[in-house]
Amino acid sequence: MASVRPYGHFTHAVVRGIPESFGRKAEGGETDGECETDLAKAQRQFGVLTGALRQKVGLQLIEIPPDPNLPESWRIEDVAVIQGDTALITRPWKQQRRSEAEALRRVLSELNLTVVEMGGEEGGSGGATLEGSDVLFTGKEFFVGISSHTNHRGAEVLADTFRDFAVSTVPVCGGARLKNVCSMGGPNTIVIGNSEGAKKTLRTMEQLTDHHYEVLTVPEDMAANCIYVRGASKMDFLLHRPTEECPNSAPAFQKLTDYTLLPTACSEAFKLGGVLSSFCLLINRKLQI
Amino acid sequence: MTTEAASETEVKKEPEKSEEQPAAAEPDAAAQTAEPAAGDGKKEPEQPKPAGNNPAGDNPGSDQPAPDGAAPPAPGEAPQNPEAPPPTSEKKKEKEQPAGKGISRFLPPWLKRQKSQSQEPPKEAPKEGSEPPAKDGEPEQGPEGKEPTPEPQPEAKEPPPEQEEKHSIGSADTQPVKEEKAEDEEVKETEEKKAEEVKKEEEQTAKPEGKPAKSPLKLTKKMKMVVCQVAMLDGTQFSCEVEKRAKGQYLFFKVCEHLNLLEKDYFGLSFKDNADQKCWLDPTKEIKRQIRSSPWQFAFNVKFYPPDPSQLTEDITRYLLCLQLRQDIASGRLPCSFVTHALLGSFSLQAELGDHDPDEHRLDYISDFQFAPSQTKELEEKVVELHKTHRGLTPAQADAQFLENAKKLSMYGVDLHHAKDSEGVDIMLGVCANGLLIYKDRLRINRFAWPKILKISYKRSNFYIKIRPGETEQFESTVGFKLPNHRAAKKVWKVCVEHHTFFRLVTPEQPQKAKFLTLGSKFRYSGRTQAQTRQASSLIDRPAPYFERTSSKRVSRSLDGAPVVSVTDSALKPDASAPALSSPVAEENGREPGLELPSDSKSKLRVKGENIYVRHSNLMLEDLDKTQEDVLKHQASISELKRSFMESTPDPRPSQWEKRLTASPATSLRLQAQGSLEEEITSILLSKASFSSGLAGPFATSTQAAEGAVAVVSAPRSAEVLHSETNKTPPRTEAALPDGKAEDKSADVKQKPEPGELAEVEIEETVVIEEIRKAPKAKPATPEIAAVPEVAVISAAAEKEKKEEKRRSREASTSSESHSESEEEAEYHPQVASVSVEQIKEEPEEEEKEEEEELSKETPPPAVSPAAEAPPDVTVVGKGAAVVVKEEVEEEESAENTAVPADEGQNGHPEAPPEEEEEEPRVNGDASHEAERIPQVICCSEPPVVKTEMVTISDTFAAQKTEISTKEVPIVHTETKTITYEAAQLDGSGDGEPGVLMTAQTITSESLCTTTTTHITKTLKGGLSETRIEKRIVITGDSDIDHDQALAQAIKEAKEQHPDMSVTRVVVHKETELAEEGED
């Protein structure tokens, strides 16, 4: 429990670049049928994001080079859940994504993190699937969204890995991911969308938690995904979607006084279901690599 | 003083012995306090002898009629003494034993208890004695009490005058004197201080006493003793011998005493049932009934994990919590991550081994420790690595850090139970401080915070929770879970009830009011809530007890350098442990009187030292607190009865009565809490008693009204009773009365046993109103006296009830007043358990005697009432359902002895005065009384089958003494309950001086279901004439009879008939057939 401290104290961020295959299905290389994505714009937005984390927030950024064979590898959040000194390598729902973790393992090992694999039973009938975007760690407990990509078995593995914490399962509606509708907006603050699904999820969380959280409700679900980091100088940084993308939610963020708000665009990734937090794994390591 | 020297001397001896024994016991038990205790003990022994002489002189008059009675007490005491105090008591024992043994044999458990009680009384006496003036006054109070009472009541100081009288009167005084001398030397500054010291002494004594009472090894002969093995958290085994019928509480207190643990409310004893399931030992129920056929093996565990251990007051408590958590972690019950295992392990090392020493502490130095269910080399390395970083942390700091990290674990304090949901899916129910958690595998899938839960219930193997409707919901919903079996469902339910009460409520839920026809378990958590225990803990001001940390390796393992030491309090332990247990009781008792008592207790506990234990008592009291609540409830119902009584009679002392009453109700409430028909019955009895008491105080007349049903004891019994009373009376009137009552009760009990065969429930209520100087004594001495009385009471209670717990509670009640009383009552419930209060039999003999209202012309009545108020101590002896109400009204008691003569005239009364005189000595006197009683009991061989529990509630110290005197006759089939409400001042009746019997007449009248026997005795004593009217009202009938009403009516009538008299004693004896429960 030594690792237990208020949420937001991070020292490192692990990201992975946007591959040229961005927006294409991993296997086929075809363009996603639903929408056209602008690779260059996506890469620009990625650059802005990483720049903000490194220069504004002051995190040490570890960037894993993109792999064209892994079109979704930029969603690095999905492949690991890191809390304290322990990193759980997840087992994404998509079979083809399970190789994305290879490069990450090396990085995590270099960071002296204890790496736990939940893919050990791969090939078995365990059927545990878990993606990091369905896991909300509040600093005090875990909420795991049971979604189309994450099942109970996966949540159990997570609970078994992080035994110090309560792990509660919450429903996620509409095929989304848990963190598509919520995220941490502060050490004790949950940012939540205003959709019915989001409300239902929030109610469940409130039902299951032993703790009390402040709740910041934003009109648009997409705005509910932010990146909060408490900087070295005890500055509160919040990366959120810009006004252009979430016009109705901007006022809500203004309620966060004394915050350094960093509007960060994420429109291209969002077309693929990605959100701000999808781009990075936040780590708190005092030790040097 | 005046009369039978022989008998009195015997009595005195007994008291002395008892006193010595207690003292000895204290020293032995608590080496720490050795100085004070020893001093007291020494003094006491010496004093007793002189006291004995004096009392003898006093008592003789009263005792003469019942010299035998005096002798009997001695025997009783002797046995008691042996139990409690090993060394010093032996001699005394030898002396006393002859008579006592014979008697004691007849009276197995109860007698033993009595013995213990007697010991307690002596202690009390010494305490009182410590206050030279007060002591004298107290003893004298009995006789003088009437006059002085008013003053004494207000303050302990008042007793002094009485004390003087007492000195003259009897042995009791002498004893006190000795003690006083010692104490005086030590603490002379103020009488009050002395009083406090006395209290402390009392507490100390009480502790020892309590232990003895509970532990009564002597009882083994008669009582079946069982050796309990308790697995302690440090891996050691604690062996403890307990009565086979002891309640869980007794064993638990013994263990806590052994640990020197004050913040005990977080802990509990567990055992494995037949199905190898861990169960909590219910402190309020007999151990034997809980473990059934399982071995007497228990484990001391944390029951309620404090959410914030940093709020615990003492390091020793945190240490024990650490040990529990280490156990939980090593066993995997408390899952945690590798990092946390390492961190917690490193704090454990720091706490047990100190700073990491690279020379001594090589890697293998921790291989014997178990930090995790499966320990790896990697983990050990990590532990060592972290251990190095803790340099400088003291063991206490390391423990605190350990807890700060452990408490954050999600499964900290979660009690898991296997279950299935409505769809048959395997889940786990987790009961914790915040509510009920539902887990599926390791995942939390639902959570019901206590505020959301409206109702918890179980039916068969199903467990249900009714959920408060949410914001968007309109209706309550009920969630059901399927447990493996009925037993498991009930277990979860109980755990939920306990956790909810402990963590969620400020005070325990008031027990359900007695409802005759209530289905389902009435189980309620009866301990203190977290809020209460925190409050109590905040009062702990003892120096941090020394204790030794045992290595995690456990005894079996060999540590490098660390000696494997079981956790012991070290030097403190002996003293602390012994005193602690007893002291808590005493403290509790004392608490009611005021905070003062606590302080006293503290001093007693440890070398004059001071303090710590007082808080203990407070803690204990907190448990009792529930009873208080209960009391409040009761009060409401009782208040009505009181009103009716009070209306007719102008009581100057209503307040006292009320207090008493409240106390008694509390006890009843507790009983109710236990939840059973028995409980209900008890409550009823209590209410009756309260009524009677209320009546008694003000009303000289009698008991009749008081008792719903009065069983008239046959003449022989009554005679016996009278004797016993006389014997008893010598020490103090009050005491004497109580004693007498006790005797009566015992007699009743015996009688009842015979009737026991009958399915009928006999309710004997004896209302004895005695006006005694005791009242004054009581008030002044209240703290001290209370404590002493408590002790005595405890012993008596224990004897009576066989249940150690009961004794304790009684003691507590007597000393502490209402609290203790309530406890007593609670204890009673269990006894009452099987009782269906439907038929009320009449126990003519003893009851009649008791019923006899002695109306002596005593001016003191007013004083009495004050006394009564001052001494909230009410000893309630409940046996079966027989209630004997005695009203002894002593009119005009000269300062001291007036009552005595009257008493003398009346068999019982004479005895009473002596007792009163020797309030402090009373302890001794009590013992003697007990002995007397015992013989009496033997004489009255009534229903052998009936088990009787006698609870005597005496207003004052005297009352306490009386309690001591009360003996229970252990007979199984029938349960009888006797509740005696005595006015604080018993002196008048108890004077040792032989009164001249002016007139005596017995009138018997019968109506539908009540038989009233009235004994009117007029005696001349020291120029004062005393008329004592004893009425025995036997109410017989089926359950549909409104006993309360009948009792109230009887008391009312008595008042009306004798408007100029005061009610000094009301004994309600209730006898019910016990269908199922033979406690034995």
Tab-separated table of N, CA, C and O in Angstrom, chain B residues 538-602:
chain	number	residue	atom	x	y	z
B	538	SER	N	-11.160	6.982	25.503
B	538	SER	CA	-10.586	8.308	25.677
B	538	SER	C	-10.371	8.608	27.141
B	538	SER	O	-9.628	9.515	27.505
B	539	LEU	N	-10.995	7.842	27.964
B	539	LEU	CA	-10.854	8.076	29.397
B	539	LEU	C	-9.716	7.261	29.999
B	539	LEU	O	-9.371	7.426	31.156
B	540	ILE	N	-9.185	6.391	29.195
B	540	ILE	CA	-8.111	5.568	29.734
B	540	ILE	C	-6.918	6.453	30.032
B	540	ILE	O	-6.427	7.166	29.171
B	541	ASP	N	-6.490	6.414	31.230
B	541	ASP	CA	-5.319	7.231	31.519
B	541	ASP	C	-4.284	6.446	32.284
B	541	ASP	O	-3.488	6.979	33.007
B	542	ARG	N	-4.328	5.165	32.132
B	542	ARG	CA	-3.299	4.398	32.819
B	542	ARG	C	-1.997	4.564	32.054
B	542	ARG	O	-1.999	4.859	30.852
B	543	PRO	N	-0.929	4.369	32.738
B	543	PRO	CA	0.344	4.380	32.013
B	543	PRO	C	0.304	3.226	31.028
B	543	PRO	O	-0.316	2.209	31.286
B	544	ALA	N	0.954	3.450	29.915
B	544	ALA	CA	0.919	2.408	28.893
B	544	ALA	C	1.394	1.105	29.493
B	544	ALA	O	2.476	1.041	30.058
B	545	PRO	N	0.588	0.100	29.393
B	545	PRO	CA	0.985	-1.176	29.980
B	545	PRO	C	2.169	-1.760	29.228
B	545	PRO	O	2.265	-1.639	28.008
B	546	TYR	N	3.012	-2.359	29.971
B	546	TYR	CA	4.154	-2.977	29.319
B	546	TYR	C	3.738	-4.317	28.766
B	546	TYR	O	3.013	-5.070	29.402
B	547	PHE	N	4.148	-4.571	27.588
B	547	PHE	CA	3.887	-5.899	27.046
B	547	PHE	C	5.024	-6.254	26.120
B	547	PHE	O	5.702	-5.389	25.580
B	548	GLU	N	5.205	-7.517	25.986
B	548	GLU	CA	6.313	-7.943	25.174
B	548	GLU	C	5.821	-8.458	23.853
B	548	GLU	O	4.852	-9.202	23.783
B	549	ARG	N	6.468	-8.032	22.825
B	549	ARG	CA	6.049	-8.466	21.500
B	549	ARG	C	6.651	-9.817	21.182
B	549	ARG	O	7.841	-10.034	21.344
B	550	THR	N	5.809	-10.640	20.722
B	550	THR	CA	6.288	-11.952	20.354
B	550	THR	C	6.641	-11.935	18.888
B	550	THR	O	6.016	-11.276	18.091
B	551	SER	N	7.636	-12.681	18.575
B	551	SER	CA	8.032	-12.662	17.181
B	551	SER	C	6.988	-13.371	16.348
B	551	SER	O	6.267	-14.237	16.814
B	552	SER	N	6.934	-12.978	15.130
B	552	SER	CA	5.964	-13.578	14.217
B	552	SER	C	6.256	-15.052	14.052
B	552	SER	O	5.421	-15.816	13.609
B	553	LYS	N	7.446	-15.396	14.362
B	553	LYS	CA	7.827	-16.782	14.168
B	553	LYS	C	6.954	-17.681	15.019
B	553	LYS	O	6.793	-18.836	14.745
B	554	ARG	N	6.451	-17.066	16.043
B	554	ARG	CA	5.610	-17.844	16.933
B	554	ARG	C	6.508	-18.673	17.821
B	554	ARG	O	7.662	-18.887	17.550
B	555	VAL	N	5.918	-19.144	18.813
B	555	VAL	CA	6.694	-19.826	19.825
B	555	VAL	C	7.431	-21.012	19.262
B	555	VAL	O	8.567	-21.303	19.597
B	556	SER	N	6.762	-21.695	18.397
B	556	SER	CA	7.343	-22.933	17.910
B	556	SER	C	8.628	-22.685	17.133
B	556	SER	O	9.506	-23.521	17.091
B	557	ARG	N	8.689	-21.556	16.563
B	557	ARG	CA	9.860	-21.294	15.748
B	557	ARG	C	10.989	-20.754	16.601
B	557	ARG	O	10.784	-20.195	17.659
B	558	SER	N	12.157	-20.920	16.094
B	558	SER	CA	13.287	-20.388	16.841
B	558	SER	C	13.743	-19.122	16.152
B	558	SER	O	13.991	-19.098	14.960
B	559	LEU	N	13.859	-18.117	16.917
B	559	LEU	CA	14.315	-16.862	16.330
B	559	LEU	C	15.801	-16.749	16.549
B	559	LEU	O	16.358	-17.343	17.460
B	560	ASP	N	16.377	-15.970	15.736
B	560	ASP	CA	17.807	-15.788	15.865
B	560	ASP	C	18.144	-15.347	17.261
B	560	ASP	O	18.564	-16.089	18.109
B	561	GLY	N	18.016	-14.088	17.422
B	561	GLY	CA	18.348	-13.572	18.729
B	561	GLY	C	17.103	-13.361	19.538
B	561	GLY	O	17.128	-13.300	20.743
B	562	ALA	N	16.048	-13.229	18.822
B	562	ALA	CA	14.830	-12.866	19.539
B	562	ALA	C	14.333	-14.040	20.333
B	562	ALA	O	14.083	-15.102	19.812
B	563	PRO	N	14.239	-13.833	21.593
B	563	PRO	CA	13.704	-14.883	22.442
B	563	PRO	C	12.227	-15.035	22.113
B	563	PRO	O	11.540	-14.063	21.885
B	564	VAL	N	11.826	-16.245	22.063
B	564	VAL	CA	10.408	-16.429	21.799
B	564	VAL	C	9.667	-16.205	23.097
B	564	VAL	O	9.784	-16.960	24.039
B	565	VAL	N	8.983	-15.150	23.124
B	565	VAL	CA	8.261	-14.852	24.354
B	565	VAL	C	6.802	-14.686	24.034
B	565	VAL	O	6.442	-14.013	23.091
B	566	SER	N	6.050	-15.297	24.807
B	566	SER	CA	4.621	-15.096	24.617
B	566	SER	C	4.330	-13.691	25.079
B	566	SER	O	5.029	-13.139	25.911
B	567	VAL	N	3.307	-13.144	24.523
B	567	VAL	CA	3.011	-11.785	24.901
B	567	VAL	C	2.554	-11.781	26.339
B	567	VAL	O	1.600	-12.440	26.712
B	568	THR	N	3.276	-11.070	27.092
B	568	THR	CA	2.866	-10.984	28.481
B	568	THR	C	2.983	-9.556	28.903
B	568	THR	O	3.739	-8.775	28.356
B	569	ASP	N	2.229	-9.262	29.858
B	569	ASP	CA	2.251	-7.896	30.322
B	569	ASP	C	3.439	-7.697	31.211
B	569	ASP	O	3.706	-6.612	31.669
B	570	SER	N	4.111	-8.731	31.461
B	570	SER	CA	5.264	-8.656	32.344
B	570	SER	C	4.786	-8.410	33.738
B	570	SER	O	3.804	-8.934	34.166
B	571	ALA	N	5.526	-7.628	34.404
B	571	ALA	CA	5.220	-7.393	35.809
B	571	ALA	C	3.799	-6.875	35.941
B	571	ALA	O	3.046	-7.312	36.791
B	572	LEU	N	3.503	-5.977	35.093
B	572	LEU	CA	2.195	-5.363	35.208
B	572	LEU	C	1.120	-6.415	35.106
B	572	LEU	O	0.137	-6.380	35.806
B	573	LYS	N	1.381	-7.305	34.243
B	573	LYS	CA	0.346	-8.291	33.981
B	573	LYS	C	-0.269	-8.851	35.231
B	573	LYS	O	-1.469	-8.826	35.392
B	574	PRO	N	0.539	-9.415	36.050
B	574	PRO	CA	-0.072	-10.097	37.180
B	574	PRO	C	-1.067	-9.178	37.845
B	574	PRO	O	-2.220	-9.518	38.000
B	575	ASP	N	-0.564	-8.063	38.187
B	575	ASP	CA	-1.437	-7.140	38.888
B	575	ASP	C	-2.569	-6.737	37.975
B	575	ASP	O	-3.722	-6.877	38.306
B	576	ALA	N	-2.104	-6.239	36.885
B	576	ALA	CA	-3.094	-5.667	35.986
B	576	ALA	C	-4.113	-6.699	35.591
B	576	ALA	O	-5.296	-6.447	35.606
B	577	SER	N	-3.616	-7.823	35.247
B	577	SER	CA	-4.551	-8.797	34.701
B	577	SER	C	-5.600	-9.120	35.732
B	577	SER	O	-6.785	-9.008	35.488
B	578	ALA	N	-5.140	-9.508	36.860
B	578	ALA	CA	-6.125	-9.890	37.859
B	578	ALA	C	-7.017	-8.714	38.172
B	578	ALA	O	-8.228	-8.823	38.100
B	579	PRO	N	-6.413	-7.628	38.499
B	579	PRO	CA	-7.197	-6.458	38.866
B	579	PRO	C	-8.060	-6.040	37.698
B	579	PRO	O	-9.192	-5.650	37.884
B	580	ALA	N	-7.457	-6.115	36.560
B	580	ALA	CA	-8.178	-5.578	35.413
B	580	ALA	C	-9.542	-6.209	35.307
B	580	ALA	O	-10.532	-5.523	35.215
B	581	LEU	N	-9.572	-7.480	35.342
B	581	LEU	CA	-10.874	-8.102	35.178
B	581	LEU	C	-11.792	-7.671	36.287
B	581	LEU	O	-12.873	-7.179	36.063
B	582	SER	N	-11.302	-7.909	37.448
B	582	SER	CA	-12.173	-7.600	38.561
B	582	SER	C	-12.437	-6.107	38.587
B	582	SER	O	-13.547	-5.675	38.776
B	583	SER	N	-11.377	-5.402	38.387
B	583	SER	CA	-11.517	-3.965	38.487
B	583	SER	C	-12.586	-3.448	37.541
B	583	SER	O	-13.390	-2.622	37.919
B	584	PRO	N	-12.561	-3.936	36.343
B	584	PRO	CA	-13.564	-3.424	35.420
B	584	PRO	C	-14.931	-3.536	36.035
B	584	PRO	O	-15.718	-2.618	36.006
B	585	VAL	N	-15.157	-4.649	36.594
B	585	VAL	CA	-16.476	-4.826	37.181
B	585	VAL	C	-16.694	-3.788	38.244
B	585	VAL	O	-17.689	-3.088	38.261
B	586	ALA	N	-15.718	-3.736	39.111
B	586	ALA	CA	-15.868	-2.804	40.208
B	586	ALA	C	-16.053	-1.413	39.640
B	586	ALA	O	-16.914	-0.665	40.064
B	587	GLU	N	-15.221	-1.136	38.706
B	587	GLU	CA	-15.293	0.190	38.126
B	587	GLU	C	-16.679	0.444	37.598
B	587	GLU	O	-17.263	1.482	37.815
B	588	GLU	N	-17.122	-0.512	36.930
B	588	GLU	CA	-18.446	-0.331	36.372
B	588	GLU	C	-19.404	0.023	37.489
B	588	GLU	O	-20.160	0.962	37.406
B	589	ASN	N	-19.266	-0.772	38.461
B	589	ASN	CA	-20.157	-0.518	39.575
B	589	ASN	C	-19.957	0.893	40.045
B	589	ASN	O	-20.885	1.655	40.211
B	590	GLY	N	-18.714	1.142	40.258
B	590	GLY	CA	-18.395	2.442	40.806
B	590	GLY	C	-18.821	3.557	39.890
B	590	GLY	O	-19.208	4.617	40.351
B	591	ARG	N	-18.757	3.329	38.672
B	591	ARG	CA	-19.012	4.418	37.736
B	591	ARG	C	-20.333	5.098	37.985
B	591	ARG	O	-20.436	6.289	37.960
B	592	GLU	N	-21.270	4.337	38.196
B	592	GLU	CA	-22.563	4.960	38.365
B	592	GLU	C	-22.465	6.054	39.409
B	592	GLU	O	-22.900	7.169	39.174
B	593	PRO	N	-21.926	5.702	40.496
B	593	PRO	CA	-21.822	6.725	41.527
B	593	PRO	C	-21.179	7.941	40.949
B	593	PRO	O	-21.574	9.058	41.227
B	594	GLY	N	-20.198	7.705	40.160
B	594	GLY	CA	-19.542	8.875	39.597
B	594	GLY	C	-18.183	8.503	39.103
B	594	GLY	O	-17.731	7.391	39.251
B	595	LEU	N	-17.576	9.473	38.524
B	595	LEU	CA	-16.256	9.258	37.988
B	595	LEU	C	-15.306	8.913	39.102
B	595	LEU	O	-14.314	8.252	38.911
B	596	GLU	N	-15.621	9.389	40.229
B	596	GLU	CA	-14.746	9.190	41.364
B	596	GLU	C	-14.365	7.731	41.489
B	596	GLU	O	-13.225	7.375	41.636
B	597	LEU	N	-15.370	6.953	41.418
B	597	LEU	CA	-15.117	5.537	41.597
B	597	LEU	C	-14.028	5.074	40.669
B	597	LEU	O	-13.117	4.377	41.079
B	598	PRO	N	-14.155	5.450	39.455
B	598	PRO	CA	-13.152	5.006	38.519
B	598	PRO	C	-11.760	5.275	39.042
B	598	PRO	O	-10.907	4.425	39.016
B	599	SER	N	-11.591	6.474	39.493
B	599	SER	CA	-10.261	6.835	39.954
B	599	SER	C	-9.863	5.889	41.052
B	599	SER	O	-8.766	5.376	41.092
B	600	ASP	N	-10.786	5.651	41.900
B	600	ASP	CA	-10.480	4.757	42.995
B	600	ASP	C	-10.026	3.436	42.440
B	600	ASP	O	-9.028	2.876	42.832
B	601	SER	N	-10.818	3.007	41.557
B	601	SER	CA	-10.521	1.696	41.026
B	601	SER	C	-9.111	1.694	40.487
B	601	SER	O	-8.366	0.761	40.658
B	602	LYS	N	-8.801	2.762	39.840
B	602	LYS	CA	-7.472	2.818	39.262
B	602	LYS	C	-6.438	2.573	40.336
B	602	LYS	O	-5.555	1.754	40.204
